[in-house]
């Protein structure tokens, strides 16, 4: 069932917590995406992270909706980061405006 996906680019042994503002939530197949603007602790500048989530079908079975994240929402996301160190990762969990959204991946 998961043969068509490879998660080799993500460091599944590491969790990173990102605290930022939702720029965009893409409710698309085959995977949803969260664009999260986060303040870089080293530079203080805002940087954009691309976070890959599950499919809309799988996420909806976990309680997600197309409207679960909206531009401007404050979000805290836990991700498995990209191994190459660029600003991206695979979604583990997310809280929006202090409320946990359903499961991340199905």
C-alpha atoms as a printed R data frame, in Angstrom:
    type eleno elety resid chain resno       x      y      z
1   ATOM     1    CA   UNK     A     1   0.000  0.000  0.000
2   ATOM     2    CA   UNK     A     2   2.877  2.383  0.688
3   ATOM     3    CA   UNK     A     3   5.133  1.107 -2.113
4   ATOM     4    CA   UNK     A     4   4.680  4.211 -4.263
5   ATOM     5    CA   UNK     A     5   5.954  6.517 -1.514
6   ATOM     6    CA   UNK     A     6   9.457  6.973 -0.237
7   ATOM     7    CA   UNK     A     7  10.115  8.852  2.958
8   ATOM     8    CA   UNK     A     8  13.888  8.419  2.630
9   ATOM     9    CA   UNK     A     9  14.378 12.183  2.345
10  ATOM    10    CA   UNK     A    10  13.026 12.737  5.878
11  ATOM    11    CA   UNK     A    11  14.941 12.113  9.100
12  ATOM    12    CA   UNK     A    12  12.318  9.961 10.819
13  ATOM    13    CA   UNK     A    13  14.530  9.657 13.908
14  ATOM    14    CA   UNK     A    14  14.339 13.397 14.558
15  ATOM    15    CA   UNK     A    15  11.435 15.669 15.489
16  ATOM    16    CA   UNK     A    16  11.563 19.429 15.005
17  ATOM    17    CA   UNK     A    17   8.948 21.768 16.477
18  ATOM    18    CA   UNK     A    18   8.049 24.827 14.413
19  ATOM    19    CA   UNK     A    19   6.079 27.730 15.865
20  ATOM    20    CA   UNK     A    20   4.763 30.079 13.215
21  ATOM    21    CA   UNK     A    21   1.961 31.454 11.086
22  ATOM    22    CA   UNK     A    22   0.136 29.587  8.338
23  ATOM    23    CA   UNK     A    23   0.768 31.174  4.951
24  ATOM    24    CA   UNK     A    24  -1.163 28.572  2.966
25  ATOM    25    CA   UNK     A    25  -2.797 25.161  3.395
26  ATOM    26    CA   UNK     A    26  -2.976 23.145  0.190
27  ATOM    27    CA   UNK     A    27  -5.703 20.481  0.456
28  ATOM    28    CA   UNK     A    28  -4.486 18.552 -2.603
29  ATOM    29    CA   UNK     A    29  -3.830 15.004 -3.757
30  ATOM    30    CA   UNK     A    30  -1.731 13.029 -3.405
31  ATOM    31    CA   UNK     A    31  -0.542 14.950 -0.306
32  ATOM    32    CA   UNK     A    32  -1.604 18.092  1.478
33  ATOM    33    CA   UNK     A    33   0.956 20.831  2.162
34  ATOM    34    CA   UNK     A    34   1.287 23.459  4.866
35  ATOM    35    CA   UNK     A    35   3.330 26.576  4.135
36  ATOM    36    CA   UNK     A    36   4.388 27.831  7.561
37  ATOM    37    CA   UNK     A    37   6.264 31.090  8.177
38  ATOM    38    CA   UNK     A    38   8.620 30.709 11.145
39  ATOM    39    CA   UNK     A    39  11.111 33.071 12.743
40  ATOM    40    CA   UNK     A    40  14.633 31.669 12.327
41  ATOM    41    CA   UNK     A    41  16.187 31.596 15.822
42  ATOM    42    CA   UNK     A    42  19.689 32.207 14.427
43  ATOM    43    CA   UNK     A    43  18.896 35.247 12.278
44  ATOM    44    CA   UNK     A    44  15.538 36.494 13.571
45  ATOM    45    CA   UNK     A    45  14.295 36.586  9.967
46  ATOM    46    CA   UNK     A    46  11.063 34.972  8.862
47  ATOM    47    CA   UNK     A    47  11.527 31.862  6.737
48  ATOM    48    CA   UNK     A    48   8.982 29.678  4.992
49  ATOM    49    CA   UNK     A    49   8.781 25.937  5.644
50  ATOM    50    CA   UNK     A    50   7.036 23.460  3.313
51  ATOM    51    CA   UNK     A    51   5.468 20.651  5.308
52  ATOM    52    CA   UNK     A    52   4.077 17.558  3.609
53  ATOM    53    CA   UNK     A    53   0.967 16.029  5.130
54  ATOM    54    CA   UNK     A    54  -1.251 13.107  4.282
55  ATOM    55    CA   UNK     A    55  -3.841 12.844  1.546
56  ATOM    56    CA   UNK     A    56  -7.090 14.780  1.983
57  ATOM    57    CA   UNK     A    57  -8.987 11.477  2.121
58  ATOM    58    CA   UNK     A    58  -6.783 10.067  4.881
59  ATOM    59    CA   UNK     A    59  -6.675 13.325  6.814
60  ATOM    60    CA   UNK     A    60 -10.455 13.745  6.672
61  ATOM    61    CA   UNK     A    61 -10.834 10.302  8.288
62  ATOM    62    CA   UNK     A    62  -8.666 11.682 11.127
63  ATOM    63    CA   UNK     A    63 -10.869 14.729 11.676
64  ATOM    64    CA   UNK     A    64  -9.195 17.223  9.334
65  ATOM    65    CA   UNK     A    65 -11.151 19.565  7.067
66  ATOM    66    CA   UNK     A    66 -10.199 21.749  4.125
67  ATOM    67    CA   UNK     A    67 -10.597 24.641  6.578
68  ATOM    68    CA   UNK     A    68  -8.506 23.157  9.430
69  ATOM    69    CA   UNK     A    69  -5.730 25.666  8.716
70  ATOM    70    CA   UNK     A    70  -6.264 29.140  7.320
71  ATOM    71    CA   UNK     A    71  -3.806 31.881  6.356
72  ATOM    72    CA   UNK     A    72  -2.914 33.853  9.459
73  ATOM    73    CA   UNK     A    73  -3.594 31.009 11.903
74  ATOM    74    CA   UNK     A    74  -0.949 30.519 14.582
75  ATOM    75    CA   UNK     A    75   0.364 26.964 14.352
76  ATOM    76    CA   UNK     A    76   2.818 24.732 16.161
77  ATOM    77    CA   UNK     A    77   3.868 21.842 13.942
78  ATOM    78    CA   UNK     A    78   6.019 18.857 14.810
79  ATOM    79    CA   UNK     A    79   7.789 17.465 11.756
80  ATOM    80    CA   UNK     A    80  10.387 14.955 10.662
81  ATOM    81    CA   UNK     A    81  12.817 17.348  8.933
82  ATOM    82    CA   UNK     A    82  14.404 16.918  5.530
83  ATOM    83    CA   UNK     A    83  17.784 15.219  5.777
84  ATOM    84    CA   UNK     A    84  19.422 17.845  3.552
85  ATOM    85    CA   UNK     A    85  18.673 20.611  6.069
86  ATOM    86    CA   UNK     A    86  16.390 22.677  3.844
87  ATOM    87    CA   UNK     A    87  13.219 24.151  5.326
88  ATOM    88    CA   UNK     A    88  10.795 21.299  4.921
89  ATOM    89    CA   UNK     A    89   9.587 18.089  6.427
90  ATOM    90    CA   UNK     A    90   6.936 15.477  6.964
91  ATOM    91    CA   UNK     A    91   4.094 16.398  9.306
92  ATOM    92    CA   UNK     A    92   3.866 14.487 12.590
93  ATOM    93    CA   UNK     A    93   1.288 16.667 14.384
94  ATOM    94    CA   UNK     A    94  -0.027 20.218 14.447
95  ATOM    95    CA   UNK     A    95  -1.883 22.542 16.794
96  ATOM    96    CA   UNK     A    96  -3.734 25.507 15.343
97  ATOM    97    CA   UNK     A    97  -4.541 28.435 17.592
98  ATOM    98    CA   UNK     A    98  -3.833 26.143 20.556
99  ATOM    99    CA   UNK     A    99  -6.081 23.270 19.415
100 ATOM   100    CA   UNK     A   100  -4.677 19.968 18.132
101 ATOM   101    CA   UNK     A   101  -5.848 19.015 14.660
102 ATOM   102    CA   UNK     A   102  -6.553 15.285 13.988
103 ATOM   103    CA   UNK     A   103  -3.879 12.778 12.957
104 ATOM   104    CA   UNK     A   104  -1.173 13.873 10.541
105 ATOM   105    CA   UNK     A   105  -0.849 11.004  8.093
106 ATOM   106    CA   UNK     A   106  -3.058  8.118  7.035
